[in-house]
PDB file of C-alpha atoms in Angstrom:
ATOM      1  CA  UNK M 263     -62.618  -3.919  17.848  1.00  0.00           C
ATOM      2  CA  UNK M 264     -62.494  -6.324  15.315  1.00  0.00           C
ATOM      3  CA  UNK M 265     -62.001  -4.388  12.377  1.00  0.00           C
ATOM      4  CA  UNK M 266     -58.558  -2.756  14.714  1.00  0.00           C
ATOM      5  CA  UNK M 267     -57.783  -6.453  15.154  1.00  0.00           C
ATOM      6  CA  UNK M 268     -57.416  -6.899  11.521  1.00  0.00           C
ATOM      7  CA  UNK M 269     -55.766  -3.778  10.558  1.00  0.00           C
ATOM      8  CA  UNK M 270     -52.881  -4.297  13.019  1.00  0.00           C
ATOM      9  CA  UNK M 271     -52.595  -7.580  11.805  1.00  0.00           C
ATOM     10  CA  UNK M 272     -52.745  -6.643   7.942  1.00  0.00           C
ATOM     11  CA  UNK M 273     -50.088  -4.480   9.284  1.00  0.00           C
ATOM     12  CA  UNK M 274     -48.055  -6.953  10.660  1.00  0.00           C
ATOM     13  CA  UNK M 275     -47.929  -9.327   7.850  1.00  0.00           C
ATOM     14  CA  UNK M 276     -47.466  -6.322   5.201  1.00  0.00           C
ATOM     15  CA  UNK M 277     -44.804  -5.389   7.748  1.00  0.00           C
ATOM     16  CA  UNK M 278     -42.737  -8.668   7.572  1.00  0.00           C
ATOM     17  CA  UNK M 279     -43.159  -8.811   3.472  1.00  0.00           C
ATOM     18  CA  UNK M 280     -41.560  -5.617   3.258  1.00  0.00           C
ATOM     19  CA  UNK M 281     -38.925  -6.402   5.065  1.00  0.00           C
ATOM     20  CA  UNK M 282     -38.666 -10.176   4.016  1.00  0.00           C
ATOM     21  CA  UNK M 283     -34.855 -10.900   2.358  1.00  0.00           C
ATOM     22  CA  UNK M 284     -35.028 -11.674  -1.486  1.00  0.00           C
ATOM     23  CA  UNK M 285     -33.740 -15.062  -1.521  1.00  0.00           C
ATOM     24  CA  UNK M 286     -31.205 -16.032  -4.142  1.00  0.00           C
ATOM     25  CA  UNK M 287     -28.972 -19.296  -4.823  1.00  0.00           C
ATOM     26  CA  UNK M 288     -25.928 -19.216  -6.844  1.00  0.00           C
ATOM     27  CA  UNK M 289     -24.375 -22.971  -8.284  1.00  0.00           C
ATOM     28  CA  UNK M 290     -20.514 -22.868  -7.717  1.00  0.00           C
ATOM     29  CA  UNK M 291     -17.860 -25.166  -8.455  1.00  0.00           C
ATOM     30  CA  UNK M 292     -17.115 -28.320  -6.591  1.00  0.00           C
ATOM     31  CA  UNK M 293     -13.856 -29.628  -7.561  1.00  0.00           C
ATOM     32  CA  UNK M 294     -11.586 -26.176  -8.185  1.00  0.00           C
ATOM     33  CA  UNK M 295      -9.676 -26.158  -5.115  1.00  0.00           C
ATOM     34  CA  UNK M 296      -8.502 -23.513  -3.457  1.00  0.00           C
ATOM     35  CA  UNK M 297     -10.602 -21.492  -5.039  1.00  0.00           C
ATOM     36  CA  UNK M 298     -14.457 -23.551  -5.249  1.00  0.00           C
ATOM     37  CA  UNK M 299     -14.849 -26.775  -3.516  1.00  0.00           C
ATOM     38  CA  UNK M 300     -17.459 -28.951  -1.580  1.00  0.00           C
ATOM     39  CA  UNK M 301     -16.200 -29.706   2.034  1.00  0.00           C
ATOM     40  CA  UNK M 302     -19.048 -31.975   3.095  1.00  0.00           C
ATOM     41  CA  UNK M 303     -22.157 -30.321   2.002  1.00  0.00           C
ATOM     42  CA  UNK M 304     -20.597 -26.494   2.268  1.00  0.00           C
ATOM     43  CA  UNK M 305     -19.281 -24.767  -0.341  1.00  0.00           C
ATOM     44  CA  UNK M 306     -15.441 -23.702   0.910  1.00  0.00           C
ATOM     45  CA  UNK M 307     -12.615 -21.602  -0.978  1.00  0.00           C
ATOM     46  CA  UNK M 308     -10.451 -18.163  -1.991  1.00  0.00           C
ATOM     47  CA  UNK M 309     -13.447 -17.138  -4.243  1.00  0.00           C
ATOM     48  CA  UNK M 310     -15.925 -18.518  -1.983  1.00  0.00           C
ATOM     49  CA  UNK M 311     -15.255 -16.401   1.060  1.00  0.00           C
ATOM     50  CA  UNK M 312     -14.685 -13.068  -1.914  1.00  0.00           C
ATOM     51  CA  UNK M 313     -18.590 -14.229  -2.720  1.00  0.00           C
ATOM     52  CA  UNK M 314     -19.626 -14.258   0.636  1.00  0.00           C
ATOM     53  CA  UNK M 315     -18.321 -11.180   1.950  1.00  0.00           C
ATOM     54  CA  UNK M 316     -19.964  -9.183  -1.133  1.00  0.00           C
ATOM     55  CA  UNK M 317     -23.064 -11.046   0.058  1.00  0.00           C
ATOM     56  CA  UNK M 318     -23.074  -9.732   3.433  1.00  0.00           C
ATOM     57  CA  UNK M 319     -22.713  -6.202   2.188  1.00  0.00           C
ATOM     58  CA  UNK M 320     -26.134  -7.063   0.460  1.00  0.00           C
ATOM     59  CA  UNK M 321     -28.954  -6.326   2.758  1.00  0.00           C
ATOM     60  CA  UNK M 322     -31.662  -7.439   0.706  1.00  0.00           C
ATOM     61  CA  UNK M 323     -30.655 -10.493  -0.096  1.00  0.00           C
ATOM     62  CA  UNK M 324     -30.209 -14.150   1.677  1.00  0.00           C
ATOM     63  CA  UNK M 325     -27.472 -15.796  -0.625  1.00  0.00           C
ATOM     64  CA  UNK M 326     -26.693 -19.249  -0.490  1.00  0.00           C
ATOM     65  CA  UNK M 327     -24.299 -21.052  -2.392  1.00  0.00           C
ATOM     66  CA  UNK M 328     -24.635 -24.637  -3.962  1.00  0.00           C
ATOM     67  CA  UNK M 329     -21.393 -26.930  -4.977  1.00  0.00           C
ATOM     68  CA  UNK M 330     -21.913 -28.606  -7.826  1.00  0.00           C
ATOM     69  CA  UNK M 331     -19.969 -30.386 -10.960  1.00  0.00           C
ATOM     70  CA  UNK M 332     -18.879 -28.113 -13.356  1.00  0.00           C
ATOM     71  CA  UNK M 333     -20.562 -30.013 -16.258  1.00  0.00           C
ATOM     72  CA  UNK M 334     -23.409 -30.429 -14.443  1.00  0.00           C
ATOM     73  CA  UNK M 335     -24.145 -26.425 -13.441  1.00  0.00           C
ATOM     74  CA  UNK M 336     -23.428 -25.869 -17.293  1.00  0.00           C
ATOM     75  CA  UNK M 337     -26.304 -27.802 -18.189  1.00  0.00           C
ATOM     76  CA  UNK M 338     -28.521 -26.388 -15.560  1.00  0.00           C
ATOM     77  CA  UNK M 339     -27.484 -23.000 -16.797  1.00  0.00           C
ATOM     78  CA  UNK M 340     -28.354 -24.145 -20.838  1.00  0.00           C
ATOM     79  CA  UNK M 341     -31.720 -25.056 -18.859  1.00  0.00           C
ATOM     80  CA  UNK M 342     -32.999 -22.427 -16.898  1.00  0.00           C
ATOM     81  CA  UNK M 343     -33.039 -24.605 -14.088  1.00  0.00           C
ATOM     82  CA  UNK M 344     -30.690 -22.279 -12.139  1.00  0.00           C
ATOM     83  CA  UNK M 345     -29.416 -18.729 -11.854  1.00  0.00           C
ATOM     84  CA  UNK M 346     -26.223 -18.285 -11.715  1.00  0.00           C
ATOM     85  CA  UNK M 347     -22.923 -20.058 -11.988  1.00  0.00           C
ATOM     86  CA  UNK M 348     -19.699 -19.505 -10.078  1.00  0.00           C
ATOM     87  CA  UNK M 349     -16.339 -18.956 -10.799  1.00  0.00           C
ATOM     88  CA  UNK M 350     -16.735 -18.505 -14.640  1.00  0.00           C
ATOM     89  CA  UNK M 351     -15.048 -17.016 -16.969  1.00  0.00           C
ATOM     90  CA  UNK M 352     -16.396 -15.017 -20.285  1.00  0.00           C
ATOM     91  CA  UNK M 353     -17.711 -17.111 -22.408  1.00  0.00           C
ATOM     92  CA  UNK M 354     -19.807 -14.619 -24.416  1.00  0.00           C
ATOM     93  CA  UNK M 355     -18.883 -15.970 -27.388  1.00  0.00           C
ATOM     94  CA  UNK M 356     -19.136 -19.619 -27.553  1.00  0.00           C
ATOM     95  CA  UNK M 357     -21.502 -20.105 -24.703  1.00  0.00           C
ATOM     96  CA  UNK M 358     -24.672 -17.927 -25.406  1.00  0.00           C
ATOM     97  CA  UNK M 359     -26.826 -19.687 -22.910  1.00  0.00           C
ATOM     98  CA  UNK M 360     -24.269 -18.024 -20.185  1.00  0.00           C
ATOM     99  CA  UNK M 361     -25.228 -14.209 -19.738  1.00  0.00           C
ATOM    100  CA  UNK M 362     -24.323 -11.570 -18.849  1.00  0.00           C
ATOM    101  CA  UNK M 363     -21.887 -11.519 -16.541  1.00  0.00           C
ATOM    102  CA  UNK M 364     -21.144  -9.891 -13.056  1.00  0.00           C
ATOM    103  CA  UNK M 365     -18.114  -7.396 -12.645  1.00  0.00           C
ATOM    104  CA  UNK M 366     -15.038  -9.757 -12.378  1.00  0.00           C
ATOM    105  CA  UNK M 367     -14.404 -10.430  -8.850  1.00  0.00           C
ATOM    106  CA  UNK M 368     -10.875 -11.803  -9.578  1.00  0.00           C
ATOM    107  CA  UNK M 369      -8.615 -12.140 -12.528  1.00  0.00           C
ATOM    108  CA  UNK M 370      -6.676 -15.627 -12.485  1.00  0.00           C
ATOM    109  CA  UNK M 371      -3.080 -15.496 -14.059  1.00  0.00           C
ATOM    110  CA  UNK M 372      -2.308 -18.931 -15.747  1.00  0.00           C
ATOM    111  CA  UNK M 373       1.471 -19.933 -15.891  1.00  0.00           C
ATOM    112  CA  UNK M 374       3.568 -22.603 -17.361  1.00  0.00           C
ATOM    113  CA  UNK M 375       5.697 -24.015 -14.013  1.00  0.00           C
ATOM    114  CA  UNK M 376       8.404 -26.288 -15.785  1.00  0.00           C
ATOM    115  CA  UNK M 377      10.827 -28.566 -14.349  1.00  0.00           C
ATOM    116  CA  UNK M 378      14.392 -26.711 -14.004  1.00  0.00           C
ATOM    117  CA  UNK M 379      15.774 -29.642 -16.669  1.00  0.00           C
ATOM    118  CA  UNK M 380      13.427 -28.073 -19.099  1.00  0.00           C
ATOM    119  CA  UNK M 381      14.500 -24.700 -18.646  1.00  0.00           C
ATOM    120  CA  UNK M 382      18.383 -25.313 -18.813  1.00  0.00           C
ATOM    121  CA  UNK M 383      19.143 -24.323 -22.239  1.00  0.00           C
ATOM    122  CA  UNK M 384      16.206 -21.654 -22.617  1.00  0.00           C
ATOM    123  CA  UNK M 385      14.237 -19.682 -20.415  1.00  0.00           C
ATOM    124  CA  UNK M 386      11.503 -20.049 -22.613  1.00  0.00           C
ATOM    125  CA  UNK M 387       9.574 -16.797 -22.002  1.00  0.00           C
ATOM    126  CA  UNK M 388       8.062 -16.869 -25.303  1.00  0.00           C
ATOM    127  CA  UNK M 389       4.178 -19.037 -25.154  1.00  0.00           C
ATOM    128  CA  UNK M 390       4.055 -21.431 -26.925  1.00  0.00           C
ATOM    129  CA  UNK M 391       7.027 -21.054 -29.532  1.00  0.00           C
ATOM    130  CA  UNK M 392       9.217 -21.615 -27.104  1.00  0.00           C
ATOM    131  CA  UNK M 393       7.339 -24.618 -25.773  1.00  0.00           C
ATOM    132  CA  UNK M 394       7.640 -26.833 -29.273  1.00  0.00           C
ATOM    133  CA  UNK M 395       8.350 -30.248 -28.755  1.00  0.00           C
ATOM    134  CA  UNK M 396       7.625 -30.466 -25.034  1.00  0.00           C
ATOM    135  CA  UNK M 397       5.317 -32.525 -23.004  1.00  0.00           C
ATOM    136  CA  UNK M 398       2.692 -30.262 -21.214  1.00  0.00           C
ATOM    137  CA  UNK M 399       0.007 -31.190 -19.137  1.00  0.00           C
ATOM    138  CA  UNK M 400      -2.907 -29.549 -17.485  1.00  0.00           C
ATOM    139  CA  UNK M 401      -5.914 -29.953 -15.648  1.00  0.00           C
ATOM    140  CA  UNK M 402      -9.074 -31.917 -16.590  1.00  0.00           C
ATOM    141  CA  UNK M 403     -11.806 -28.886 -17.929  1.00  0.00           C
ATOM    142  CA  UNK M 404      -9.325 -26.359 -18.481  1.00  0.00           C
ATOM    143  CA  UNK M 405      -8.624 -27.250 -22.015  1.00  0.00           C
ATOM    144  CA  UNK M 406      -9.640 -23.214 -23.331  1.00  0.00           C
ATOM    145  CA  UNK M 407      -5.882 -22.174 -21.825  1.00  0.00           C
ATOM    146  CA  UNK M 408      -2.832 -21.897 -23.843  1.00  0.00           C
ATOM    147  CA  UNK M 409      -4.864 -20.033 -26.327  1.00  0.00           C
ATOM    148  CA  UNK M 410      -5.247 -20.620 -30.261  1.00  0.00           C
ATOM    149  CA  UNK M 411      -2.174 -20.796 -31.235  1.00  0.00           C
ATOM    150  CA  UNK M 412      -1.196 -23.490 -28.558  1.00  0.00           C
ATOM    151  CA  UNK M 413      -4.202 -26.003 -29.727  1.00  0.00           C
ATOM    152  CA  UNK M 414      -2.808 -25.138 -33.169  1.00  0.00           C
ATOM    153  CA  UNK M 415       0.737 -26.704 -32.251  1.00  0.00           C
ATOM    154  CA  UNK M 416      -1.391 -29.212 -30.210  1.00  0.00           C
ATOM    155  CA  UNK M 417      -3.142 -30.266 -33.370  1.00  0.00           C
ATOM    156  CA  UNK M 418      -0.319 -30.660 -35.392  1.00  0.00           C
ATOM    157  CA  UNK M 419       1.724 -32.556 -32.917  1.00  0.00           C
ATOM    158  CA  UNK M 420       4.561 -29.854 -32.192  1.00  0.00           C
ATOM    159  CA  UNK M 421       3.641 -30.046 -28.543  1.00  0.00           C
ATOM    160  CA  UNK M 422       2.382 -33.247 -26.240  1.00  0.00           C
ATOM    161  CA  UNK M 423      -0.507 -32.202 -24.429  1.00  0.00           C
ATOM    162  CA  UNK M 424      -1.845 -34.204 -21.716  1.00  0.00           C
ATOM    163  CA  UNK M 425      -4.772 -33.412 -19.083  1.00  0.00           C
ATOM    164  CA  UNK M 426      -4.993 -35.167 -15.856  1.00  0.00           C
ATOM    165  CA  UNK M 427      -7.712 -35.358 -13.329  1.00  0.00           C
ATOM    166  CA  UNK M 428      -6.490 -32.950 -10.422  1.00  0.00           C
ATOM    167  CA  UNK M 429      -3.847 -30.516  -9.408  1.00  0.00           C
ATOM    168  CA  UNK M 430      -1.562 -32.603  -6.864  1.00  0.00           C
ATOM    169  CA  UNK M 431      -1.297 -35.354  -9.645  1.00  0.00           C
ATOM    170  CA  UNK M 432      -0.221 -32.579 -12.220  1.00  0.00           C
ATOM    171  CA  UNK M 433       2.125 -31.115 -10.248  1.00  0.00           C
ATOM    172  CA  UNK M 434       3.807 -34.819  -9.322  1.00  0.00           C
ATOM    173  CA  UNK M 435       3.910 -35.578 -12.642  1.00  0.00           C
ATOM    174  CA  UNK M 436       6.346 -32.103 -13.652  1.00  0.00           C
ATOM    175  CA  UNK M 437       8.496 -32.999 -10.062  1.00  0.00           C
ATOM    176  CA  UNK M 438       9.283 -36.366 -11.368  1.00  0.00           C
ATOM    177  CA  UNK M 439      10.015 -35.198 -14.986  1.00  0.00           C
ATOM    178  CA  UNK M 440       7.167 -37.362 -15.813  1.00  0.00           C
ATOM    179  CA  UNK M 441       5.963 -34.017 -18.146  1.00  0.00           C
ATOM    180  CA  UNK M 442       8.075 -30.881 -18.964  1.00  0.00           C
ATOM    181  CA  UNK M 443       5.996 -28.474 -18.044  1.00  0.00           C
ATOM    182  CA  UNK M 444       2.764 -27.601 -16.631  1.00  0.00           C
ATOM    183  CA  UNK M 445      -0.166 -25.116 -17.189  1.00  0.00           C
ATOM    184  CA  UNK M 446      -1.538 -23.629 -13.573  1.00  0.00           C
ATOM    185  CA  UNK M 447      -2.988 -20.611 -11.823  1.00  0.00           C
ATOM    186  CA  UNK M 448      -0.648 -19.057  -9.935  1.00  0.00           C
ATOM    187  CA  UNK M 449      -2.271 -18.510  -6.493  1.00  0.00           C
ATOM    188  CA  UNK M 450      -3.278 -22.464  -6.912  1.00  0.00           C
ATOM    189  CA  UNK M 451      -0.084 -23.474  -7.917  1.00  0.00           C
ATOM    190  CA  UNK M 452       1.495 -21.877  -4.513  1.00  0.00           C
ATOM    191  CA  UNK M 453      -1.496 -23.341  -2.270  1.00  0.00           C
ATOM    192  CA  UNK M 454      -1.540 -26.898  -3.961  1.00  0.00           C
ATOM    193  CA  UNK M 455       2.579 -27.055  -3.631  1.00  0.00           C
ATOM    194  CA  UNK M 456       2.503 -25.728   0.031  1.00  0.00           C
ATOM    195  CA  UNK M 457      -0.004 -28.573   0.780  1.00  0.00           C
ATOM    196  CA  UNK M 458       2.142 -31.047  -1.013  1.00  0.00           C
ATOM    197  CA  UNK M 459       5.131 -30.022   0.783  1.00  0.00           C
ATOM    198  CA  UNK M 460       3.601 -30.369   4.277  1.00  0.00           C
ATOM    199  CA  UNK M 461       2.528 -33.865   3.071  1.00  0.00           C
ATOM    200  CA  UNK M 462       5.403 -35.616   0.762  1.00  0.00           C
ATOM    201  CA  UNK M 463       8.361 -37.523   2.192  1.00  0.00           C
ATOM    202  CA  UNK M 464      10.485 -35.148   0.802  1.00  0.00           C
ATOM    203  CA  UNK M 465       9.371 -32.723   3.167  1.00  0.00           C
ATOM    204  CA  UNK M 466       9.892 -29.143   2.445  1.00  0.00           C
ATOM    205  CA  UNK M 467      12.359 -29.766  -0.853  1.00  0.00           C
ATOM    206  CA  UNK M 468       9.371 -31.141  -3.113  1.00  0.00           C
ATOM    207  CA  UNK M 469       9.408 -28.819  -5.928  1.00  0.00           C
ATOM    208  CA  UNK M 470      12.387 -27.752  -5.127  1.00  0.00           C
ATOM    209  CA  UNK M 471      13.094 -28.400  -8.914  1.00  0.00           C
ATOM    210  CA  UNK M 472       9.896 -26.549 -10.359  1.00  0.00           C
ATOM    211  CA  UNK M 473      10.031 -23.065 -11.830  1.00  0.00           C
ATOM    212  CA  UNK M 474       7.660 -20.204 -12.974  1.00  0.00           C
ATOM    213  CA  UNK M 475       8.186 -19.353 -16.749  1.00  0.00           C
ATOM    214  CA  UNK M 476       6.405 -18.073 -19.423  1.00  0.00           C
ATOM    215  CA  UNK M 477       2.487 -16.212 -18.368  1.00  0.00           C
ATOM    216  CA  UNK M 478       0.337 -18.047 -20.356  1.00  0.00           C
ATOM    217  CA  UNK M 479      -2.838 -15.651 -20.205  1.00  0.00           C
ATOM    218  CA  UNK M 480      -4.645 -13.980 -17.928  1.00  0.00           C
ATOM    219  CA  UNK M 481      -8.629 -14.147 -17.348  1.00  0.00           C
ATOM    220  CA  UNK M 482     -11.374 -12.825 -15.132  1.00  0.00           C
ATOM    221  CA  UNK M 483     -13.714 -14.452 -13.305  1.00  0.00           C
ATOM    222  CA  UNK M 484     -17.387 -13.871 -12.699  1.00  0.00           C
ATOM    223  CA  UNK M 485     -20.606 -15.169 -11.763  1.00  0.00           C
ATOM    224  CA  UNK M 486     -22.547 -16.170 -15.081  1.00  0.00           C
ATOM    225  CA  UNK M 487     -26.259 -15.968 -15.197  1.00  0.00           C
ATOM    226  CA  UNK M 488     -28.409 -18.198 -17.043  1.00  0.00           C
ATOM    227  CA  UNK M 489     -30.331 -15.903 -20.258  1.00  0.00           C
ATOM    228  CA  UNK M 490     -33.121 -18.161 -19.080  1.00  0.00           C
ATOM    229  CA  UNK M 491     -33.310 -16.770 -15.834  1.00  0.00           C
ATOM    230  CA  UNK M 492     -32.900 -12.527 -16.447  1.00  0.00           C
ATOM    231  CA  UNK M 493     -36.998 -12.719 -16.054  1.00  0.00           C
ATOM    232  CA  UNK M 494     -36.615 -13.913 -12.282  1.00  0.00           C
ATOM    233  CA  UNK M 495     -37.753 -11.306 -10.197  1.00  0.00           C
ATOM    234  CA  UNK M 496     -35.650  -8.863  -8.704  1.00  0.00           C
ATOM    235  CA  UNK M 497     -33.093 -10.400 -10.760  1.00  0.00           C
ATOM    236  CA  UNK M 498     -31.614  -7.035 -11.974  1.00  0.00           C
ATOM    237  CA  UNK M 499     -31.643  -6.102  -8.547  1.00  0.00           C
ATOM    238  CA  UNK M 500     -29.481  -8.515  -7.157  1.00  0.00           C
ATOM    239  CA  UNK M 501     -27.115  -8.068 -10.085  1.00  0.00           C
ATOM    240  CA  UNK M 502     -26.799  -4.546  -9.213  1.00  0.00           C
ATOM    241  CA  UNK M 503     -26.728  -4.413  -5.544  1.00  0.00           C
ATOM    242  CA  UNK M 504     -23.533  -7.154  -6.179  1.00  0.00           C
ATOM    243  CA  UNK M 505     -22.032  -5.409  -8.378  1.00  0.00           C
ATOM    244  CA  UNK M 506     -22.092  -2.426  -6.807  1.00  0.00           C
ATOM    245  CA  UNK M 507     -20.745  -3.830  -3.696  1.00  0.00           C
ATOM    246  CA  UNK M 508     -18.052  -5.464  -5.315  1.00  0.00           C
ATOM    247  CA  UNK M 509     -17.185  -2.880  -6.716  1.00  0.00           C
ATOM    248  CA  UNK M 510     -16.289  -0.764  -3.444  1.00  0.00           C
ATOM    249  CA  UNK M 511     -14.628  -3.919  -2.457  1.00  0.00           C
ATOM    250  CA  UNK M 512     -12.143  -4.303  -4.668  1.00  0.00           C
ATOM    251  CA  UNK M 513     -11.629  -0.457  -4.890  1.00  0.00           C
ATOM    252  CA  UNK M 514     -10.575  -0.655  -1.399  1.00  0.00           C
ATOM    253  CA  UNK M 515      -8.468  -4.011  -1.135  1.00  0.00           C
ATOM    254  CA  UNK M 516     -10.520  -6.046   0.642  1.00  0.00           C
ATOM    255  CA  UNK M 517     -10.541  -8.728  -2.036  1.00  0.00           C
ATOM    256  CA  UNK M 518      -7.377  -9.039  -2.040  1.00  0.00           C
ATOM    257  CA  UNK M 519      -6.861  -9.189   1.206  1.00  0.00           C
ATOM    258  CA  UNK M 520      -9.239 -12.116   1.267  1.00  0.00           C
ATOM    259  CA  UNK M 521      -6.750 -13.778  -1.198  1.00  0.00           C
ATOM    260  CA  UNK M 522      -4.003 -13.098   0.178  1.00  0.00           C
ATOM    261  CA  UNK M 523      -5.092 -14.910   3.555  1.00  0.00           C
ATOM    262  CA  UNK M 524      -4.609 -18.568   2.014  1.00  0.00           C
ATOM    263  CA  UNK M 525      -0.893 -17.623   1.293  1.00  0.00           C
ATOM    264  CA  UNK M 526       0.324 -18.992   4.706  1.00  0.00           C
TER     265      UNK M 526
END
């Protein structure tokens, strides 16, 4: 009786193992709103609720998600001291601590947005020769945009180049001709203005005077994995089993869809 005792309960356990969920964290960003944010102690955004829904087409895994400074999940990447970081883009090349890389899960369009004074003589279509002699400003830890030619023409003083530390206070800056133009994602350009709108004096006529020019560059994002970490277990099988899902997902629009639910 004893022995059956123990075998049902060897059972059990070996039962509840097998079917255990593999649990994985990812770090994402804290501060790139709309896409990554911290909203008390969740993680909240566009590429936050694309991450989760891949998740839940994972059942292996239990996923959670970790907001964190950007500098700060860099350095815990360089360290091994986490697995994987959220929304990246490649860095291959200058960062070799950082891979590999997921499938992209969205591609980000960067634009200049210009105040309509700027653009009165020229359309200025062309980045960055058309964009000599202006004042352009852009996000704190975004400096890689504009490409090398831009930091060229930064370097030699052809073009003002100014960072500042958030979106809203870019985006004031270019409505008040306090800069000529701006560098911005599209979709966060939209979503930041909308909010601005609802929330300025001038009501629904703030940034009336912006405009869209010249595409600046376009680049994918990903989750990045720490080179450290590829030795985790089941580490290739969580890279799969996401990739593979996103995969499907974005084959049949429901990524976009998720994107496309912020616009109102």
């Amino acid at each position: 009786m004893c022995h059956k005792i123990i075998l049902i309960l060897s059972l059990f356990f070996f039962s509840l193992q097998a079917y255990a969920k593999i649990k994985i964290n990812i770090h994402v960003d804290n501060a790139y709103i709309p896409f990554s944010f911290k909203d008390g102690k969740q993680a909240k955004g566009m590429y936050i609720d694309v991450l989760k829904a891949v998740f839940r087409k994972m059942p292996d895994f239990e996923v959670s998600l970790t907001p964190i400074p950007w500098s700060r999940g860099k350095v815990m990447m360089k360290k091994g001291q986490g697995f994987g970081l959220a929304p990246a883009f490649f860095h291959g090349h200058d960062w070799p601590y950082l891979y590999p890389y997921s499938l992209p899960f969205y591609t980000e369009t960067i634009e200049a947005i210009c105040h309509e004074g700027t653009l009165k003589k020229t359309a200025r279509k062309n980045w960055p020769d058309d964009y000599i002699g202006l004042k352009i400003g852009n996000v704190n830890g975004f400096d890689g945009w504009g490409g090398e030619k831009f930091r060229a023409l930064v370097k030699e003083k052809k073009i003002a180049y100014f960072e500042v530390g958030g979106s809203e206070a870019l985006i004031k800056m270019v409505e008040s001709k306090r800069a000529d133009c701006i560098m911005m994602e599209d979709k966060a350009f939209d979503f930041v203005l909308r909010k601005l709108k609802n929330s300025n004096k001038k009501g629904k006529s703030f940034g009336s005077n912006l405009v869209k020019s010249a595409i600046i560059g376009q680049d994918p994002v990903y989750i990045g994995y720490s080179k450290k970490k590829l030795d985790l277990q089941d580490s290739l099988k969580f890279r799969q089993a996401f990739d593979s899902a996103l995969y499907l997902m974005l084959k049949n629009g429901e990524v976009e869809k998720i994107m496309d639910a912020y616009k109102d």
